[in-house]
Tab-separated table of C-alpha atoms in Angstrom:
chain	number	residue	atom	x	y	z
K	1024	UNK	CA	25.490	93.162	6.933
K	1025	UNK	CA	26.423	90.472	9.438
K	1026	UNK	CA	29.673	88.522	9.002
K	1027	UNK	CA	27.661	85.362	8.365
K	1028	UNK	CA	25.676	87.034	5.579
K	1029	UNK	CA	28.855	88.481	4.066
K	1030	UNK	CA	30.444	85.032	4.050
K	1031	UNK	CA	27.346	83.546	2.391
K	1032	UNK	CA	27.428	86.210	-0.324
K	1033	UNK	CA	31.114	85.577	-0.906
K	1034	UNK	CA	30.433	81.873	-1.288
K	1035	UNK	CA	27.697	82.597	-3.819
K	1036	UNK	CA	30.097	84.807	-5.778
K	1037	UNK	CA	32.633	81.968	-5.858
K	1038	UNK	CA	29.927	79.543	-6.976
K	1039	UNK	CA	29.034	81.987	-9.757
K	1040	UNK	CA	32.646	82.052	-10.936
K	1041	UNK	CA	32.807	78.253	-10.847
K	1042	UNK	CA	29.612	77.982	-12.901
K	1043	UNK	CA	30.887	80.474	-15.481
K	1044	UNK	CA	34.136	78.534	-15.972
K	1045	UNK	CA	32.159	75.281	-16.129
K	1046	UNK	CA	29.942	76.723	-18.851
K	1047	UNK	CA	33.048	77.712	-20.803
K	1048	UNK	CA	34.255	74.102	-20.637
K	1049	UNK	CA	30.916	72.825	-21.963
K	1050	UNK	CA	30.824	75.520	-24.667
K	1051	UNK	CA	34.270	74.280	-25.736
K	1052	UNK	CA	32.869	70.757	-26.145
K	1053	UNK	CA	29.970	72.212	-28.151
K	1054	UNK	CA	32.497	74.071	-30.308
K	1055	UNK	CA	34.318	70.803	-31.062
K	1056	UNK	CA	31.019	69.050	-31.842
K	1057	UNK	CA	30.082	71.814	-34.278
K	1058	UNK	CA	33.491	71.464	-35.924
K	1059	UNK	CA	32.806	67.747	-36.321
K	1060	UNK	CA	29.366	68.549	-37.769
K	1061	UNK	CA	30.914	70.713	-40.481
K	1062	UNK	CA	33.692	68.206	-41.193
K	1063	UNK	CA	31.480	65.142	-41.471
K	1064	UNK	CA	28.849	67.151	-43.312
K	1065	UNK	CA	31.375	68.087	-45.994
K	1066	UNK	CA	30.218	65.997	-48.921
K	1067	UNK	CA	30.890	66.264	-52.615
K	1068	UNK	CA	28.871	68.648	-54.738
K	1069	UNK	CA	27.303	65.684	-56.495
K	1070	UNK	CA	26.081	64.272	-53.195
K	1071	UNK	CA	24.563	67.548	-52.081
K	1072	UNK	CA	22.900	68.028	-55.446
K	1073	UNK	CA	21.405	64.548	-55.231
K	1074	UNK	CA	20.092	65.278	-51.770
K	1075	UNK	CA	18.520	68.507	-53.006
K	1076	UNK	CA	16.907	66.720	-55.941
K	1077	UNK	CA	15.591	64.026	-53.607
K	1078	UNK	CA	14.082	66.691	-51.376
K	1079	UNK	CA	12.450	68.404	-54.340
K	1080	UNK	CA	11.022	65.089	-55.535
K	1081	UNK	CA	9.597	64.376	-52.100
K	1082	UNK	CA	7.935	67.795	-51.959
K	1083	UNK	CA	6.515	67.272	-55.442
K	1084	UNK	CA	5.099	63.902	-54.374
K	1085	UNK	CA	3.160	65.647	-51.606
K	1086	UNK	CA	1.368	67.909	-54.077
K	1087	UNK	CA	-2.247	66.880	-54.665
K	1088	UNK	CA	-3.335	65.431	-57.978
K	1089	UNK	CA	-5.469	67.580	-60.259
K	1090	UNK	CA	-8.841	66.287	-61.320
K	1091	UNK	CA	-10.598	67.672	-64.384
K	1092	UNK	CA	-14.220	66.805	-64.992
K	1093	UNK	CA	-15.277	66.351	-68.604
K	1094	UNK	CA	-18.439	65.234	-70.307
K	1095	UNK	CA	-17.559	61.580	-70.067
K	1096	UNK	CA	-16.074	61.481	-66.555
K	1097	UNK	CA	-13.078	62.587	-64.557
K	1098	UNK	CA	-9.517	62.692	-65.855
K	1099	UNK	CA	-6.569	62.697	-63.446
K	1100	UNK	CA	-3.669	64.806	-64.651
K	1101	UNK	CA	-0.065	64.839	-63.473
K	1102	UNK	CA	0.786	66.815	-60.367
K	1103	UNK	CA	1.638	70.394	-61.287
K	1104	UNK	CA	5.188	71.616	-60.926
K	1105	UNK	CA	5.272	74.226	-58.196
K	1106	UNK	CA	7.668	77.076	-58.881
K	1107	UNK	CA	8.452	79.609	-56.169
K	1108	UNK	CA	10.129	82.872	-56.992
K	1109	UNK	CA	11.961	85.300	-54.760
K	1110	UNK	CA	11.350	89.005	-54.662
K	1111	UNK	CA	12.373	91.081	-57.656
K	1112	UNK	CA	16.117	91.495	-57.941
K	1113	UNK	CA	16.970	88.297	-56.062
K	1114	UNK	CA	17.953	84.861	-57.289
K	1115	UNK	CA	15.783	81.760	-57.193
K	1116	UNK	CA	18.312	79.678	-55.273
K	1117	UNK	CA	17.341	76.898	-52.838
K	1118	UNK	CA	18.645	76.829	-49.279
K	1119	UNK	CA	21.553	74.539	-48.496
K	1120	UNK	CA	21.148	71.420	-46.355
K	1121	UNK	CA	22.844	72.994	-43.315
K	1122	UNK	CA	26.152	72.351	-41.595
K	1123	UNK	CA	25.430	68.606	-41.426
K	1124	UNK	CA	25.242	68.539	-45.231
K	1125	UNK	CA	22.342	66.117	-45.132
K	1126	UNK	CA	24.572	63.334	-43.792
K	1127	UNK	CA	23.503	61.167	-40.866
K	1128	UNK	CA	26.839	61.403	-39.070
K	1129	UNK	CA	27.044	65.157	-39.495
K	1130	UNK	CA	23.524	65.503	-38.151
K	1131	UNK	CA	24.424	63.391	-35.099
K	1132	UNK	CA	27.315	65.690	-34.204
K	1133	UNK	CA	25.090	68.700	-34.824
K	1134	UNK	CA	22.471	67.433	-32.382
K	1135	UNK	CA	25.195	66.719	-29.828
K	1136	UNK	CA	26.492	70.266	-30.294
K	1137	UNK	CA	23.043	71.753	-29.728
K	1138	UNK	CA	22.550	69.605	-26.613
K	1139	UNK	CA	25.906	70.728	-25.204
K	1140	UNK	CA	25.075	74.348	-26.032
K	1141	UNK	CA	21.782	74.037	-24.142
K	1142	UNK	CA	23.589	72.505	-21.157
K	1143	UNK	CA	26.198	75.286	-21.164
K	1144	UNK	CA	23.394	77.853	-21.374
K	1145	UNK	CA	21.738	76.418	-18.248
K	1146	UNK	CA	25.046	76.423	-16.350
K	1147	UNK	CA	25.897	79.980	-17.403
K	1148	UNK	CA	22.397	81.204	-16.541
K	1149	UNK	CA	22.793	79.622	-13.101
K	1150	UNK	CA	26.065	81.521	-12.740
K	1151	UNK	CA	24.319	84.800	-13.568
K	1152	UNK	CA	21.596	84.049	-10.998
K	1153	UNK	CA	24.214	83.171	-8.375
K	1154	UNK	CA	26.004	86.449	-9.073
K	1155	UNK	CA	22.755	88.386	-8.681
K	1156	UNK	CA	21.927	86.562	-5.449
K	1157	UNK	CA	25.361	87.294	-3.996
K	1158	UNK	CA	24.857	91.056	-4.342
K	1159	UNK	CA	21.045	91.156	-3.939
K	1160	UNK	CA	20.546	93.188	-7.119
K	1161	UNK	CA	20.314	92.931	-10.892
K	1162	UNK	CA	23.577	91.413	-12.196
K	1163	UNK	CA	24.309	94.298	-14.568
K	1164	UNK	CA	26.340	96.706	-12.445
K	1165	UNK	CA	29.578	96.463	-14.464
K	1166	UNK	CA	30.939	95.258	-17.790
K	1167	UNK	CA	31.775	91.807	-16.443
K	1168	UNK	CA	28.205	91.153	-15.359
K	1169	UNK	CA	26.801	92.698	-18.532
K	1170	UNK	CA	29.008	90.433	-20.666
K	1171	UNK	CA	27.868	87.312	-18.821
K	1172	UNK	CA	24.220	88.203	-19.266
K	1173	UNK	CA	24.690	89.266	-22.879
K	1174	UNK	CA	26.169	85.919	-23.938
K	1175	UNK	CA	23.511	84.058	-21.940
K	1176	UNK	CA	20.690	85.932	-23.673
K	1177	UNK	CA	22.300	85.473	-27.105
K	1178	UNK	CA	22.468	81.699	-26.637
K	1179	UNK	CA	18.946	81.707	-25.209
K	1180	UNK	CA	17.628	83.532	-28.291
K	1181	UNK	CA	19.381	80.987	-30.535
K	1182	UNK	CA	17.842	78.066	-28.632
K	1183	UNK	CA	14.390	79.671	-28.783
K	1184	UNK	CA	14.696	79.956	-32.566
K	1185	UNK	CA	15.588	76.269	-32.697
K	1186	UNK	CA	12.578	75.397	-30.528
K	1187	UNK	CA	10.424	77.380	-32.947
K	1188	UNK	CA	11.695	75.085	-35.723
K	1189	UNK	CA	13.657	77.842	-37.425
K	1190	UNK	CA	16.561	76.809	-39.630
K	1191	UNK	CA	19.384	78.436	-37.647
K	1192	UNK	CA	21.673	75.558	-36.684
K	1193	UNK	CA	24.088	76.748	-39.369
K	1194	UNK	CA	25.084	79.621	-37.052
K	1195	UNK	CA	25.838	77.381	-34.068
K	1196	UNK	CA	29.604	77.300	-34.649
K	1197	UNK	CA	29.842	81.086	-35.018
K	1198	UNK	CA	27.655	81.656	-31.958
K	1199	UNK	CA	29.580	79.299	-29.678
K	1200	UNK	CA	32.907	80.727	-30.865
K	1201	UNK	CA	31.852	84.309	-30.138
K	1202	UNK	CA	30.384	83.320	-26.752
K	1203	UNK	CA	33.694	81.717	-25.772
K	1204	UNK	CA	35.487	84.884	-26.890
K	1205	UNK	CA	33.051	87.054	-24.907
K	1206	UNK	CA	33.441	84.958	-21.750
K	1207	UNK	CA	37.208	84.831	-22.190
K	1208	UNK	CA	37.407	88.630	-22.343
K	1209	UNK	CA	34.996	88.954	-19.413
K	1210	UNK	CA	36.856	86.583	-17.096
K	1211	UNK	CA	40.349	87.738	-18.111
K	1212	UNK	CA	40.131	91.527	-18.485
K	1213	UNK	CA	36.690	92.650	-17.327
K	1214	UNK	CA	36.312	90.698	-14.100
K	1215	UNK	CA	35.097	92.807	-11.196
K	1216	UNK	CA	34.463	91.491	-7.700
K	1217	UNK	CA	30.798	91.586	-6.700
K	1218	UNK	CA	29.923	94.802	-4.932
K	1219	UNK	CA	27.019	97.136	-4.314
K	1220	UNK	CA	25.908	99.738	-6.823
K	1221	UNK	CA	26.516	103.454	-6.742
K	1222	UNK	CA	23.446	105.456	-5.609
K	1223	UNK	CA	22.536	106.507	-9.177
K	1224	UNK	CA	21.899	102.880	-10.103
K	1225	UNK	CA	19.559	102.096	-7.218
K	1226	UNK	CA	16.377	102.235	-9.251
K	1227	UNK	CA	13.825	99.884	-10.748
K	1228	UNK	CA	14.824	101.427	-14.105
K	1229	UNK	CA	17.986	99.313	-13.887
K	1230	UNK	CA	15.865	96.226	-14.456
K	1231	UNK	CA	13.932	97.854	-17.309
K	1232	UNK	CA	16.560	99.867	-19.167
K	1233	UNK	CA	19.551	97.522	-18.960
K	1234	UNK	CA	17.577	94.315	-19.536
K	1235	UNK	CA	16.087	95.657	-22.784
K	1236	UNK	CA	19.537	96.868	-23.877
K	1237	UNK	CA	20.946	93.363	-23.343
K	1238	UNK	CA	18.073	91.708	-25.212
K	1239	UNK	CA	18.407	94.098	-28.151
K	1240	UNK	CA	22.161	93.651	-28.313
K	1241	UNK	CA	21.884	89.858	-28.282
K	1242	UNK	CA	19.292	89.809	-31.070
K	1243	UNK	CA	21.165	92.456	-33.083
K	1244	UNK	CA	24.232	90.211	-32.811
K	1245	UNK	CA	22.332	87.257	-34.286
K	1246	UNK	CA	21.025	89.543	-37.025
K	1247	UNK	CA	24.549	90.815	-37.745
K	1248	UNK	CA	25.784	87.220	-38.028
K	1249	UNK	CA	23.110	86.514	-40.622
K	1250	UNK	CA	23.978	89.719	-42.471
K	1251	UNK	CA	27.684	88.884	-42.600
K	1252	UNK	CA	26.979	85.397	-43.929
K	1253	UNK	CA	24.554	86.942	-46.427
K	1254	UNK	CA	27.390	89.007	-47.898
K	1255	UNK	CA	29.576	85.904	-48.293
K	1256	UNK	CA	26.766	83.802	-49.745
K	1257	UNK	CA	25.643	86.603	-52.076
K	1258	UNK	CA	29.192	86.957	-53.408
K	1259	UNK	CA	29.354	83.185	-53.896
K	1260	UNK	CA	26.077	83.142	-55.840
K	1261	UNK	CA	27.215	86.107	-57.943
K	1262	UNK	CA	30.423	84.292	-58.918
K	1263	UNK	CA	28.431	81.238	-59.941
K	1264	UNK	CA	26.217	83.471	-62.098
K	1265	UNK	CA	29.300	84.764	-63.863
K	1266	UNK	CA	30.444	81.207	-64.511
K	1267	UNK	CA	33.287	81.368	-61.986
K	1268	UNK	CA	33.713	78.261	-59.845
K	1269	UNK	CA	34.949	79.133	-56.314
K	1270	UNK	CA	37.464	76.979	-54.498
K	1271	UNK	CA	36.608	73.635	-52.972
K	1272	UNK	CA	36.525	74.927	-49.373
K	1273	UNK	CA	34.323	77.918	-50.219
K	1274	UNK	CA	31.995	75.697	-52.204
K	1275	UNK	CA	31.708	73.161	-49.389
K	1276	UNK	CA	30.820	75.831	-46.820
K	1277	UNK	CA	28.642	78.128	-48.912
K	1278	UNK	CA	26.507	75.399	-50.482
K	1279	UNK	CA	25.414	74.237	-47.037
K	1280	UNK	CA	24.233	77.676	-45.914
K	1281	UNK	CA	20.774	79.106	-46.616
K	1282	UNK	CA	20.491	81.124	-49.811
K	1283	UNK	CA	21.457	84.790	-49.809
K	1284	UNK	CA	17.781	85.784	-50.056
K	1285	UNK	CA	16.918	83.668	-46.986
K	1286	UNK	CA	19.802	85.072	-44.932
K	1287	UNK	CA	18.877	88.615	-45.931
K	1288	UNK	CA	15.245	88.093	-44.949
K	1289	UNK	CA	16.249	86.436	-41.658
K	1290	UNK	CA	18.462	89.348	-40.588
K	1291	UNK	CA	15.981	91.989	-41.680
K	1292	UNK	CA	13.120	90.442	-39.733
K	1293	UNK	CA	15.164	90.227	-36.533
K	1294	UNK	CA	16.415	93.809	-36.780
K	1295	UNK	CA	12.987	95.155	-37.675
K	1296	UNK	CA	11.264	93.218	-34.881
K	1297	UNK	CA	13.594	94.488	-32.141
K	1298	UNK	CA	14.205	98.031	-33.373
K	1299	UNK	CA	11.110	99.284	-31.466
K	1300	UNK	CA	12.529	97.702	-28.292
K	1301	UNK	CA	15.813	99.579	-28.836
K	1302	UNK	CA	13.769	102.754	-29.193
K	1303	UNK	CA	12.114	101.966	-25.854
K	1304	UNK	CA	15.560	101.305	-24.340
K	1305	UNK	CA	16.705	104.839	-25.188
K	1306	UNK	CA	13.461	106.353	-23.915
K	1307	UNK	CA	13.695	104.368	-20.667
K	1308	UNK	CA	17.295	105.497	-20.214
K	1309	UNK	CA	16.260	109.096	-20.725
K	1310	UNK	CA	13.546	108.823	-18.086
K	1311	UNK	CA	15.998	107.188	-15.686
K	1312	UNK	CA	18.508	109.983	-16.343
K	1313	UNK	CA	15.832	112.506	-15.438
K	1314	UNK	CA	15.230	110.765	-12.123
K	1315	UNK	CA	18.920	110.207	-11.297
K	1316	UNK	CA	20.618	113.334	-12.646
K	1317	UNK	CA	17.821	115.867	-13.068
K	1318	UNK	CA	17.989	116.006	-16.880
K	1319	UNK	CA	16.638	113.723	-19.582
K	1320	UNK	CA	19.409	114.281	-22.124
K	1321	UNK	CA	22.898	115.631	-21.626
K	1322	UNK	CA	24.930	114.481	-24.648
K	1323	UNK	CA	26.850	112.022	-22.521
K	1324	UNK	CA	29.008	109.698	-24.714
K	1325	UNK	CA	26.820	106.701	-23.887
K	1326	UNK	CA	23.672	108.656	-24.750
K	1327	UNK	CA	25.168	109.990	-27.979
K	1328	UNK	CA	26.271	106.578	-29.236
K	1329	UNK	CA	22.991	104.965	-28.241
K	1330	UNK	CA	21.284	107.543	-30.430
K	1331	UNK	CA	23.827	107.050	-33.242
K	1332	UNK	CA	23.073	103.315	-33.105
K	1333	UNK	CA	19.350	104.065	-33.283
K	1334	UNK	CA	19.875	106.325	-36.325
K	1335	UNK	CA	22.023	103.681	-38.048
K	1336	UNK	CA	19.376	100.974	-37.627
K	1337	UNK	CA	16.655	103.421	-38.695
K	1338	UNK	CA	18.638	104.173	-41.866
K	1339	UNK	CA	19.012	100.450	-42.492
K	1340	UNK	CA	15.289	99.800	-42.155
K	1341	UNK	CA	14.529	102.785	-44.383
K	1342	UNK	CA	17.090	101.538	-46.924
K	1343	UNK	CA	15.334	98.191	-47.080
K	1344	UNK	CA	12.168	100.020	-48.085
K	1345	UNK	CA	14.029	101.926	-50.814
K	1346	UNK	CA	14.536	99.990	-54.046
K	1347	UNK	CA	17.988	101.378	-54.774
K	1348	UNK	CA	19.395	100.426	-51.365
K	1349	UNK	CA	18.328	96.817	-50.996
K	1350	UNK	CA	20.799	93.979	-50.913
K	1351	UNK	CA	24.466	94.564	-50.174
K	1352	UNK	CA	24.212	98.307	-49.571
K	1353	UNK	CA	21.579	97.785	-46.882
K	1354	UNK	CA	23.639	94.931	-45.424
K	1355	UNK	CA	26.640	97.226	-45.007
K	1356	UNK	CA	24.388	99.645	-43.129
K	1357	UNK	CA	23.202	96.847	-40.844
K	1358	UNK	CA	26.794	95.851	-40.016
K	1359	UNK	CA	27.700	99.495	-39.388
K	1360	UNK	CA	24.739	99.793	-37.019
K	1361	UNK	CA	25.846	96.752	-35.026
K	1362	UNK	CA	29.432	98.069	-35.003
K	1363	UNK	CA	28.034	101.218	-33.387
K	1364	UNK	CA	26.368	99.059	-30.734
K	1365	UNK	CA	29.659	97.228	-30.038
K	1366	UNK	CA	31.557	100.521	-29.845
K	1367	UNK	CA	28.909	101.890	-27.492
K	1368	UNK	CA	29.554	98.948	-25.189
K	1369	UNK	CA	33.324	98.418	-25.305
K	1370	UNK	CA	34.737	101.656	-26.687
K	1371	UNK	CA	32.583	104.139	-24.799
K	1372	UNK	CA	32.823	102.254	-21.498
K	1373	UNK	CA	36.599	101.799	-21.607
K	1374	UNK	CA	37.954	104.762	-23.576
K	1375	UNK	CA	35.538	107.638	-22.934
K	1376	UNK	CA	34.541	109.330	-19.709
K	1377	UNK	CA	31.015	110.346	-18.824
K	1378	UNK	CA	28.228	109.901	-16.340
K	1379	UNK	CA	27.986	106.240	-17.320
K	1380	UNK	CA	31.591	105.598	-16.207
K	1381	UNK	CA	30.614	104.651	-12.673
K	1382	UNK	CA	30.979	100.890	-13.047
K	1383	UNK	CA	34.569	100.673	-14.306
K	1384	UNK	CA	35.317	97.325	-15.910
């Protein structure tokens, strides 16, 4: 490499660092906007109930009138009351109005928060691209680069769900907080200067295997967030069923979230949809190991915990199909499965030695 090219790559690496820190600043503004959304969306229980009743009345008004033809003509009856029921064993509880609480000011701050999150996503993605350009390879050669891409993909998945008109803005505060934590850890403890890869990583399988692992991890994270909130919301609904009134703060937060049944369904669908991709990730890694090391499976710590994660998610999906393991028991399995994924990333890479310990931190 010529000195001029080396200098250009170094400049790109510095630009990448600048973009990453800039994205953290914008994510911080989004965090504050989400805080404002929750604060200004905190209305009294009476107000939220009125908003829910208004929404139900509006939906009822959209229902078509029923016409009954008799011998003497046509009679118009009242619109029927539409009753929707959840699956057996769940409660018929409506979803909350979201973090904004149905208030105009809360909604304004929520839209500002989403706009700032989208801007931060673009800046962070540009930083990842600049990092990749500086080293002329996929930006996943070490934990620092993996962390940057992971948080970028997680935010991208969240924004895609919003574009698809999915009701997920309630998780914006949690997402932005965890992204700031991830970037803080990456820039403080995991930072590694851009460098070339070891020979074992020079393969097109790097693009296939690692990219699918990042995508799965990001989506599993969103699913785990929904599962954790499901446990809180389910406990809240159970206390209400027993006639116990939770505290004012818990009531204000929980009543604005989707129902426990909705959160449970949301997490299950995400985990089920991307479980096949995680299966492909392990298979792709095995094929790559055969090309790089001459064996497809060697019980390396990374391989073992990838398989343990696969088994945990498989048990969760099987539990959901088993009547006795639905609900909270299955949710605990889902959180355990994601904990295995987190351990496979942080714990295995930092604390255990194996063939995957070439990148350091």
